Amino acid sequence: MEYYFTQETNFFGNTNPRELLDKYGSPLYVYNEMILRKRCREIMELVDYQKYKVNYSAKANSNLHLLKIIHEEGLHADAVSYGEIYVLEMAGFKPQEILFTSNNISKDEMELAINKGVTISVDSLSQLEQFGRINPGGTVAVRFNPGKGAGHSEKVITAGNNTKFGIHPEYIPEVKHILRKYNLRLIGINQHIGSLFMDPKPYIEAAKSILSIAENFESLEFIDFGGGFGIPYRKQTGEKKLNVKLLGDQLTSLIHDWVNKHQLQPTFLVEPGRYIIAECGILLGTVHATKQNNNTTYIGTDLGFNVLLRPAMYDSYHDIEVYSNNGALIKDNERINSTVVGNICESGDIISRNRMLPPVKEGYIIGVMDAGAYGYSMCSNYNNRLRPAEVIIDKNGSDILIRRRDTFEDLLRNFTTI
Ligand SMILES: *Cc1c(COP(=O)(O)O)cnc(C)c1O
């Protein structure tokens, strides 16, 4: 049985890929509001505990309009730069709804966040010292490295022995020393073990580690388990979604056990990015050429890695759908082994390798599934290409432009006259 995500979800509402590209240009990011809201609600209901909160990790996608929807659904946010704090505020998030999980930030950036009233989580002893010098007597959070990581690629495993992130628990005495030295109050601890786990186990194990780290500190107002919740990128071949019910039940019982044992009631947080935003986004592009090269059929598109970096950066897999010239989904049984490439002058510019896809012609449309997370947010103007527009299909099935496409003038925007 064949599975087509856009058909299953009525993804494009009252419109179709042809109309969308004609209206907004190709390539194009398209988001579906109902899918986004559904994912938000699933995570908001994950844990049954009164002081449970969700911080959306804004780096996965920080489109202002999508952030507004996420905020409407009651999520707070996790920022990794002052730029994200700035955009989050514009989307309606209050400073006290943002946690800045910083990494190697300058004194200036730290000061901006402190003045804004955003809680900062520091992730090294030297950054804790810097915080103390700038803001003695202040409140701060610390990111620990629970000693074990998880993720879909070396590049996104953010705990364990081979990563730059977090403070190892063996340095707890030093942390306490610095807290005392600057009269700081540690109000929270967090961790983030990595991105894209499909089995609850490593997350639960890491949650246990941070709960035991928490026993070393009094006055904690929050304990943050981090993000990394995976989504099935291979739906067409039957990959199942993360068992959020199981994960939620396990987290809930861990939390209640801890609360009962310690007679404390801190806020508990999770920090997902991808899970919230990946599946509501699809990247559309146009086929401009096809060719045979040494037994490989290449489908040449405008989907360069400046538009979607994940496959080139992490060897990531995205399901592909093909639409004909008129925007209709192609479901022919005929399949050809094809490699979909972009228009960037590098041989690593490949969206998908050796896939059995319907035969395509010039003018056909390629849909890259699950492109909402780490898609637009990693776009660039490499090769002086224009970053695409972003469109949302709202709850009535109508398409609304939420970010315009770059113009050629944008390419000149920051140049000085000399
Ligand atoms: C990136 C990041 C996340 C979100 O990761 P996902 O895999 O998108 O859920 C959460 N917390 C921190 C600190 C991060 O850097």
Tab-separated table of C-alpha atoms and ligand atoms in Angstrom:
chain	number	residue	atom	x	y	z
A	1	MET	CA	0.000	0.000	0.000
A	2	GLU	CA	1.328	3.379	-0.954
A	3	TYR	CA	1.327	6.254	1.461
A	4	TYR	CA	1.074	9.873	0.365
A	5	PHE	CA	1.280	12.318	3.230
A	6	THR	CA	-0.322	15.271	1.435
A	7	GLN	CA	-3.266	13.172	0.323
A	8	GLU	CA	-3.701	11.615	3.767
A	9	THR	CA	-3.746	14.986	5.489
A	10	ASN	CA	-5.398	17.100	2.767
A	11	PHE	CA	-2.243	19.121	3.213
A	12	PHE	CA	-2.800	21.717	0.481
A	13	GLY	CA	-6.380	22.532	1.466
A	14	ASN	CA	-8.252	24.372	-1.289
A	15	THR	CA	-5.199	24.819	-3.442
A	16	ASN	CA	-2.504	22.651	-5.020
A	17	PRO	CA	1.239	22.751	-5.671
A	18	ARG	CA	0.821	24.282	-9.177
A	19	GLU	CA	-1.334	27.165	-8.000
A	20	LEU	CA	0.962	27.796	-5.064
A	21	LEU	CA	4.128	27.963	-7.169
A	22	ASP	CA	2.424	30.161	-9.768
A	23	LYS	CA	1.329	32.530	-7.068
A	24	TYR	CA	4.414	32.653	-4.827
A	25	GLY	CA	7.307	31.424	-6.967
A	26	SER	CA	9.429	28.293	-6.818
A	27	PRO	CA	10.878	26.961	-4.581
A	28	LEU	CA	8.389	27.486	-1.774
A	29	TYR	CA	7.907	26.430	1.838
A	30	VAL	CA	4.299	25.503	2.600
A	31	TYR	CA	3.000	24.934	6.142
A	32	ASN	CA	-0.274	23.471	7.320
A	33	GLU	CA	-1.743	25.213	10.360
A	34	MET	CA	-3.871	22.313	11.582
A	35	ILE	CA	-0.941	19.887	11.623
A	36	LEU	CA	1.140	22.429	13.541
A	37	ARG	CA	-1.579	22.944	16.139
A	38	LYS	CA	-2.072	19.208	16.511
A	39	ARG	CA	1.608	18.636	17.258
A	40	CYS	CA	1.614	21.478	19.772
A	41	ARG	CA	-1.348	19.931	21.578
A	42	GLU	CA	0.195	16.466	21.660
A	43	ILE	CA	3.257	17.802	23.439
A	44	MET	CA	1.278	20.095	25.740
A	45	GLU	CA	-0.584	16.983	26.896
A	46	LEU	CA	2.508	14.786	27.137
A	47	VAL	CA	2.981	14.940	30.893
A	48	ASP	CA	0.322	14.916	33.565
A	49	TYR	CA	1.743	17.227	36.227
A	50	GLN	CA	0.500	20.622	37.285
A	51	LYS	CA	3.715	22.521	36.710
A	52	TYR	CA	4.627	20.960	33.379
A	53	LYS	CA	5.645	23.302	30.561
A	54	VAL	CA	6.805	23.087	26.985
A	55	ASN	CA	9.489	25.325	25.558
A	56	TYR	CA	9.439	25.314	21.758
A	57	SER	CA	12.995	25.362	20.444
A	58	ALA	CA	12.862	28.365	18.141
A	59	LYS	CA	15.912	27.448	16.106
A	60	ALA	CA	13.948	24.698	14.328
A	61	ASN	CA	11.844	27.375	12.640
A	62	SER	CA	11.467	30.976	13.742
A	63	ASN	CA	8.952	32.304	11.254
A	64	LEU	CA	7.104	35.056	13.116
A	65	HIS	CA	3.644	33.815	12.160
A	66	LEU	CA	4.365	30.210	13.056
A	67	LEU	CA	5.763	31.399	16.386
A	68	LYS	CA	2.528	33.281	17.025
A	69	ILE	CA	0.501	30.112	16.476
A	70	ILE	CA	2.815	28.137	18.748
A	71	HIS	CA	2.445	30.815	21.429
A	72	GLU	CA	-1.330	30.747	21.027
A	73	GLU	CA	-1.208	27.029	21.757
A	74	GLY	CA	0.374	27.846	25.106
A	75	LEU	CA	3.977	26.898	24.490
A	76	HIS	CA	6.853	28.943	25.828
A	77	ALA	CA	10.198	29.064	24.074
A	78	ASP	CA	13.812	28.111	24.126
A	79	ALA	CA	16.218	30.514	22.409
A	80	VAL	CA	19.835	29.939	21.466
A	81	SER	CA	20.741	33.515	20.522
A	82	TYR	CA	19.683	37.053	21.291
A	83	GLY	CA	18.370	37.265	17.740
A	84	GLU	CA	15.896	34.504	18.569
A	85	ILE	CA	14.886	36.315	21.751
A	86	TYR	CA	14.274	39.421	19.673
A	87	VAL	CA	12.087	37.588	17.159
A	88	LEU	CA	10.256	35.632	19.888
A	89	GLU	CA	9.348	38.864	21.625
A	90	MET	CA	7.987	40.249	18.367
A	91	ALA	CA	5.835	37.119	18.107
A	92	GLY	CA	4.349	37.825	21.536
A	93	PHE	CA	6.463	35.713	23.885
A	94	LYS	CA	7.159	37.528	27.148
A	95	PRO	CA	10.740	37.543	28.483
A	96	GLN	CA	9.715	35.292	31.367
A	97	GLU	CA	8.397	32.772	28.823
A	98	ILE	CA	11.831	32.401	27.231
A	99	LEU	CA	14.828	30.366	28.354
A	100	PHE	CA	18.114	31.314	26.732
A	101	THR	CA	20.150	28.102	26.471
A	102	SER	CA	23.322	29.881	25.556
A	103	ASN	CA	26.570	28.468	24.288
A	104	ASN	CA	29.800	30.498	24.276
A	105	ILE	CA	28.137	33.891	24.153
A	106	SER	CA	29.847	37.251	24.490
A	107	LYS	CA	29.532	39.507	27.484
A	108	ASP	CA	27.461	41.862	25.350
A	109	GLU	CA	24.969	39.207	24.306
A	110	MET	CA	24.679	38.029	27.903
A	111	GLU	CA	24.032	41.585	29.072
A	112	LEU	CA	21.304	42.074	26.470
A	113	ALA	CA	19.475	38.991	27.711
A	114	ILE	CA	19.930	39.891	31.391
A	115	ASN	CA	18.595	43.395	30.793
A	116	LYS	CA	15.658	41.907	28.962
A	117	GLY	CA	14.813	39.749	31.992
A	118	VAL	CA	15.303	36.451	30.176
A	119	THR	CA	16.627	33.527	32.222
A	120	ILE	CA	19.970	32.358	30.917
A	121	SER	CA	21.219	28.823	31.119
A	122	VAL	CA	25.013	28.805	30.949
A	123	ASP	CA	26.881	25.754	29.788
A	124	SER	CA	30.436	26.119	31.075
A	125	LEU	CA	32.178	27.195	34.260
A	126	SER	CA	33.765	30.115	32.428
A	127	GLN	CA	30.355	31.340	31.219
A	128	LEU	CA	29.036	30.993	34.768
A	129	GLU	CA	31.954	33.159	35.927
A	130	GLN	CA	31.159	35.687	33.201
A	131	PHE	CA	27.522	35.719	34.322
A	132	GLY	CA	28.589	36.270	37.940
A	133	ARG	CA	30.842	39.185	37.019
A	134	ILE	CA	28.091	40.873	34.977
A	135	ASN	CA	25.157	40.129	37.246
A	136	PRO	CA	26.264	39.362	40.839
A	137	GLY	CA	23.337	38.380	43.043
A	138	GLY	CA	21.318	37.357	39.970
A	139	THR	CA	19.433	34.207	39.096
A	140	VAL	CA	20.818	31.730	36.610
A	141	ALA	CA	20.371	28.252	35.191
A	142	VAL	CA	23.013	25.696	34.250
A	143	ARG	CA	23.087	23.165	31.472
A	144	PHE	CA	24.514	19.829	32.478
A	145	ASN	CA	25.824	17.076	30.295
A	146	PRO	CA	24.254	13.881	31.607
A	147	GLY	CA	27.077	11.827	30.129
A	148	LYS	CA	25.051	10.125	27.419
A	149	GLY	CA	23.787	11.446	24.109
A	150	ALA	CA	21.457	10.409	21.319
A	151	GLY	CA	20.724	11.562	17.808
A	152	HIS	CA	20.477	10.872	14.109
A	153	SER	CA	23.987	12.064	13.259
A	154	GLU	CA	27.284	12.753	15.115
A	155	LYS	CA	26.652	16.403	14.380
A	156	VAL	CA	23.476	16.557	16.470
A	157	ILE	CA	24.439	14.462	19.495
A	158	THR	CA	24.753	17.085	22.178
A	159	ALA	CA	25.620	15.143	25.309
A	160	GLY	CA	28.115	12.454	26.205
A	161	ASN	CA	31.883	12.582	26.038
A	162	ASN	CA	32.267	13.945	22.505
A	163	THR	CA	30.424	17.220	22.569
A	164	LYS	CA	31.053	20.850	23.432
A	165	PHE	CA	27.774	21.189	25.333
A	166	GLY	CA	26.990	21.318	29.028
A	167	ILE	CA	28.905	21.026	32.270
A	168	HIS	CA	29.891	17.548	33.350
A	169	PRO	CA	28.379	16.596	36.733
A	170	GLU	CA	31.864	16.027	38.188
A	171	TYR	CA	32.163	19.838	38.260
A	172	ILE	CA	29.182	20.345	40.565
A	173	PRO	CA	31.477	21.502	43.423
A	174	GLU	CA	33.003	24.143	41.121
A	175	VAL	CA	29.513	25.244	40.036
A	176	LYS	CA	28.563	25.677	43.691
A	177	HIS	CA	31.751	27.568	44.374
A	178	ILE	CA	31.055	30.082	41.590
A	179	LEU	CA	27.420	30.444	42.684
A	180	ARG	CA	28.604	31.337	46.198
A	181	LYS	CA	31.382	33.599	44.979
A	182	TYR	CA	28.917	35.833	43.103
A	183	ASN	CA	25.935	35.243	45.358
A	184	LEU	CA	23.991	33.730	42.444
A	185	ARG	CA	20.805	31.764	42.822
A	186	LEU	CA	20.570	28.660	40.662
A	187	ILE	CA	16.922	28.477	39.663
A	188	GLY	CA	17.046	25.811	37.000
A	189	ILE	CA	19.014	23.068	35.374
A	190	ASN	CA	18.620	21.712	31.895
A	191	GLN	CA	20.070	19.276	29.437
A	192	HIS	CA	19.597	18.418	25.798
A	193	ILE	CA	20.974	15.059	24.765
A	194	GLY	CA	20.613	15.420	21.009
A	195	SER	CA	18.171	15.429	18.193
A	196	LEU	CA	15.797	12.839	16.763
A	197	PHE	CA	15.324	9.886	19.040
A	198	MET	CA	12.518	7.494	18.028
A	199	ASP	CA	12.727	5.260	21.084
A	200	PRO	CA	11.803	6.848	24.455
A	201	LYS	CA	14.552	4.953	26.270
A	202	PRO	CA	17.591	7.263	25.935
A	203	TYR	CA	15.432	10.266	26.808
A	204	ILE	CA	14.063	8.593	29.916
A	205	GLU	CA	17.553	7.484	30.938
A	206	ALA	CA	18.823	11.036	30.531
A	207	ALA	CA	15.836	12.357	32.463
A	208	LYS	CA	16.845	10.091	35.343
A	209	SER	CA	20.385	11.477	35.188
A	210	ILE	CA	19.274	15.088	35.399
A	211	LEU	CA	16.883	14.267	38.226
A	212	SER	CA	19.774	12.856	40.180
A	213	ILE	CA	21.886	15.905	39.359
A	214	ALA	CA	19.005	18.025	40.684
A	215	GLU	CA	19.448	16.457	44.122
A	216	ASN	CA	22.643	18.457	44.522
A	217	PHE	CA	20.858	21.791	44.525
A	218	GLU	CA	18.269	23.514	46.624
A	219	SER	CA	15.942	26.244	45.398
A	220	LEU	CA	15.544	24.870	41.888
A	221	GLU	CA	12.439	26.324	40.269
A	222	PHE	CA	12.682	24.257	37.129
A	223	ILE	CA	14.191	21.106	35.694
A	224	ASP	CA	14.331	20.942	31.916
A	225	PHE	CA	14.716	17.571	30.208
A	226	GLY	CA	15.532	18.988	26.766
A	227	GLY	CA	14.241	18.257	23.287
A	228	GLY	CA	15.132	15.834	20.534
A	229	PHE	CA	11.752	14.117	20.025
A	230	GLY	CA	11.955	12.393	16.660
A	231	ILE	CA	9.537	12.298	13.773
A	232	PRO	CA	9.249	9.518	11.181
A	233	TYR	CA	10.992	10.793	8.050
A	234	ARG	CA	10.249	7.526	6.211
A	235	LYS	CA	6.477	7.435	6.366
A	236	GLN	CA	6.212	6.140	2.797
A	237	THR	CA	7.901	2.927	3.844
A	238	GLY	CA	5.870	2.579	6.995
A	239	GLU	CA	8.024	4.175	9.670
A	240	LYS	CA	5.977	4.627	12.833
A	241	LYS	CA	5.822	7.779	14.863
A	242	LEU	CA	7.433	8.165	18.256
A	243	ASN	CA	5.290	6.599	20.942
A	244	VAL	CA	4.504	9.864	22.734
A	245	LYS	CA	1.945	8.178	24.946
A	246	LEU	CA	4.537	5.757	26.309
A	247	LEU	CA	7.128	8.503	26.656
A	248	GLY	CA	4.614	10.751	28.391
A	249	ASP	CA	3.510	8.055	30.818
A	250	GLN	CA	7.087	7.229	31.720
A	251	LEU	CA	8.015	10.876	32.230
A	252	THR	CA	4.903	11.465	34.292
A	253	SER	CA	5.702	8.632	36.662
A	254	LEU	CA	9.376	9.656	36.934
A	255	ILE	CA	8.289	13.168	37.840
A	256	HIS	CA	5.710	12.105	40.411
A	257	ASP	CA	8.168	9.710	42.045
A	258	TRP	CA	10.743	12.464	42.292
A	259	VAL	CA	8.276	15.015	43.614
A	260	ASN	CA	7.004	12.605	46.266
A	261	LYS	CA	10.460	11.585	47.323
A	262	HIS	CA	11.816	15.115	47.668
A	263	GLN	CA	8.683	16.968	48.655
A	264	LEU	CA	9.515	19.667	46.136
A	265	GLN	CA	7.413	20.890	43.244
A	266	PRO	CA	9.575	22.501	40.626
A	267	THR	CA	8.367	23.156	37.086
A	268	PHE	CA	9.326	20.377	34.683
A	269	LEU	CA	9.974	21.229	31.065
A	270	VAL	CA	10.550	19.619	27.718
A	271	GLU	CA	12.101	21.499	24.820
A	272	PRO	CA	11.133	20.076	21.435
A	273	GLY	CA	11.744	21.819	18.141
A	274	ARG	CA	11.528	19.289	15.339
A	275	TYR	CA	8.556	17.387	16.732
A	276	ILE	CA	6.435	20.539	16.757
A	277	ILE	CA	7.314	21.956	13.377
A	278	ALA	CA	8.812	19.335	11.023
A	279	GLU	CA	5.700	17.595	9.767
A	280	CYS	CA	3.618	20.681	9.106
A	281	GLY	CA	6.117	21.897	6.489
A	282	ILE	CA	6.711	20.824	2.895
A	283	LEU	CA	9.223	22.236	0.455
A	284	LEU	CA	8.049	22.492	-3.148
A	285	GLY	CA	10.379	22.867	-6.107
A	286	THR	CA	10.315	22.681	-9.878
A	287	VAL	CA	11.965	20.195	-12.208
A	288	HIS	CA	14.057	22.091	-14.748
A	289	ALA	CA	16.006	19.256	-16.332
A	290	THR	CA	16.430	15.523	-16.376
A	291	LYS	CA	19.464	13.588	-17.503
A	292	GLN	CA	21.122	10.207	-17.539
A	293	ASN	CA	24.630	10.066	-16.224
A	294	ASN	CA	26.334	6.718	-15.892
A	295	ASN	CA	23.097	4.805	-15.255
A	296	THR	CA	21.750	7.337	-12.803
A	297	THR	CA	18.672	9.363	-13.664
A	298	TYR	CA	19.129	12.859	-12.333
A	299	ILE	CA	16.144	15.074	-11.652
A	300	GLY	CA	17.480	18.623	-11.769
A	301	THR	CA	15.468	21.038	-9.643
A	302	ASP	CA	15.648	24.429	-7.973
A	303	LEU	CA	15.942	22.703	-4.576
A	304	GLY	CA	19.560	23.531	-3.840
A	305	PHE	CA	21.105	23.026	-0.429
A	306	ASN	CA	20.785	26.752	0.127
A	307	VAL	CA	17.043	26.028	0.441
A	308	LEU	CA	17.183	22.749	2.394
A	309	LEU	CA	20.557	21.966	3.912
A	310	ARG	CA	19.690	18.827	5.870
A	311	PRO	CA	20.425	16.172	3.215
A	312	ALA	CA	23.806	17.717	2.347
A	313	MET	CA	24.719	18.480	5.958
A	314	TYR	CA	23.537	15.333	7.755
A	315	ASP	CA	22.760	12.881	4.935
A	316	SER	CA	19.158	13.238	6.050
A	317	TYR	CA	16.333	11.379	4.418
A	318	HIS	CA	13.109	13.092	3.349
A	319	ASP	CA	10.181	11.371	1.656
A	320	ILE	CA	9.546	12.749	-1.834
A	321	GLU	CA	6.233	13.234	-3.630
A	322	VAL	CA	5.951	14.103	-7.312
A	323	TYR	CA	3.232	16.283	-8.851
A	324	SER	CA	2.607	16.755	-12.540
A	325	ASN	CA	2.572	20.084	-14.332
A	326	ASN	CA	-1.002	20.761	-13.280
A	327	GLY	CA	-0.258	20.090	-9.610
A	328	ALA	CA	-1.828	16.629	-9.345
A	329	LEU	CA	-0.104	14.046	-7.161
A	330	ILE	CA	1.414	11.294	-9.312
A	331	LYS	CA	0.692	7.795	-8.084
A	332	ASP	CA	1.669	5.755	-11.165
A	333	ASN	CA	2.988	2.334	-10.458
A	334	GLU	CA	5.842	2.942	-12.851
A	335	ARG	CA	9.000	3.844	-10.973
A	336	ILE	CA	12.496	4.842	-11.985
A	337	ASN	CA	15.543	4.892	-9.800
A	338	SER	CA	16.209	8.647	-9.581
A	339	THR	CA	18.413	11.092	-7.757
A	340	VAL	CA	16.967	14.523	-7.054
A	341	VAL	CA	19.541	17.309	-7.162
A	342	GLY	CA	19.527	21.093	-6.868
A	343	ASN	CA	21.040	23.983	-8.798
A	344	ILE	CA	24.021	24.789	-6.583
A	345	CYS	CA	27.518	24.421	-8.011
A	346	GLU	CA	28.669	21.641	-5.710
A	347	SER	CA	28.412	17.904	-6.220
A	348	GLY	CA	27.073	17.447	-2.678
A	349	ASP	CA	23.957	19.309	-3.749
A	350	ILE	CA	21.641	16.307	-3.518
A	351	ILE	CA	18.155	16.231	-2.020
A	352	SER	CA	17.588	12.486	-2.328
A	353	ARG	CA	19.694	9.684	-3.743
A	354	ASN	CA	18.541	6.563	-5.603
A	355	ARG	CA	14.819	6.714	-4.940
A	356	MET	CA	12.180	4.847	-6.880
A	357	LEU	CA	10.166	7.805	-8.181
A	358	PRO	CA	7.596	8.172	-10.951
A	359	PRO	CA	9.134	9.287	-14.245
A	360	VAL	CA	9.223	13.071	-14.335
A	361	LYS	CA	9.320	15.712	-17.029
A	362	GLU	CA	10.426	19.307	-17.022
A	363	GLY	CA	7.853	21.449	-15.269
A	364	TYR	CA	6.839	18.734	-12.834
A	365	ILE	CA	6.866	19.607	-9.160
A	366	ILE	CA	8.847	17.889	-6.409
A	367	GLY	CA	7.542	17.911	-2.846
A	368	VAL	CA	10.009	17.321	-0.025
A	369	MET	CA	8.097	16.074	3.019
A	370	ASP	CA	8.726	16.933	6.668
A	371	ALA	CA	10.742	20.022	5.822
A	372	GLY	CA	9.315	22.349	8.471
A	373	ALA	CA	12.145	21.903	10.965
A	374	TYR	CA	15.686	23.045	10.184
A	375	GLY	CA	14.487	23.923	6.689
A	376	TYR	CA	13.972	27.622	6.232
A	377	SER	CA	15.909	28.341	9.414
A	378	MET	CA	19.065	26.972	7.756
A	379	CYS	CA	18.486	28.683	4.379
A	380	SER	CA	21.180	30.863	2.920
A	381	ASN	CA	21.877	33.011	-0.102
A	382	TYR	CA	24.766	30.786	-1.210
A	383	ASN	CA	25.373	31.127	-4.959
A	384	ASN	CA	23.438	34.404	-4.605
A	385	ARG	CA	20.219	32.483	-4.771
A	386	LEU	CA	17.059	33.956	-3.343
A	387	ARG	CA	15.577	32.434	-0.225
A	388	PRO	CA	12.048	31.207	-0.924
A	389	ALA	CA	8.725	32.543	0.278
A	390	GLU	CA	6.772	30.825	3.053
A	391	VAL	CA	3.042	30.201	2.875
A	392	ILE	CA	0.601	28.755	5.381
A	393	ILE	CA	-2.550	26.779	4.611
A	394	ASP	CA	-4.913	27.980	7.317
A	395	LYS	CA	-7.698	26.063	9.034
A	396	ASN	CA	-10.102	26.961	6.230
A	397	GLY	CA	-7.746	25.531	3.641
A	398	SER	CA	-6.759	28.956	2.286
A	399	ASP	CA	-3.188	29.909	1.465
A	400	ILE	CA	-1.647	32.960	3.132
A	401	LEU	CA	1.801	34.402	2.484
A	402	ILE	CA	3.756	34.574	5.766
A	403	ARG	CA	7.193	35.566	4.435
A	404	ARG	CA	7.947	37.007	1.055
A	405	ARG	CA	10.618	35.636	-1.170
A	406	ASP	CA	13.979	37.446	-1.283
A	407	THR	CA	14.387	39.948	-4.084
A	408	PHE	CA	17.571	40.606	-6.016
A	409	GLU	CA	17.805	43.911	-4.136
A	410	ASP	CA	17.988	41.922	-0.892
A	411	LEU	CA	21.288	40.519	-2.143
A	412	LEU	CA	22.747	44.035	-2.056
A	413	ARG	CA	21.125	45.131	1.176
A	414	ASN	CA	24.118	45.189	3.512
A	415	PHE	CA	26.763	46.603	1.219
A	416	THR	CA	28.312	49.921	2.106
A	417	THR	CA	29.140	52.559	-0.463
A	418	ILE	CA	32.872	53.192	-0.669
B	1	LIG	C1	18.120	22.342	19.184
B	1	LIG	C2	17.768	22.283	20.610
B	1	LIG	C3	16.552	21.718	21.007
B	1	LIG	C4	15.557	21.130	20.047
B	1	LIG	O1	15.990	19.992	19.417
B	1	LIG	P1	14.935	19.151	18.518
B	1	LIG	O2	15.696	17.984	18.078
B	1	LIG	O3	14.552	20.048	17.389
B	1	LIG	O4	13.800	18.826	19.387
B	1	LIG	C5	16.252	21.735	22.358
B	1	LIG	N1	17.104	22.261	23.253
B	1	LIG	C6	18.280	22.809	22.908
B	1	LIG	C7	19.153	23.385	23.945
B	1	LIG	C8	18.647	22.835	21.584
B	1	LIG	O5	19.824	23.375	21.233
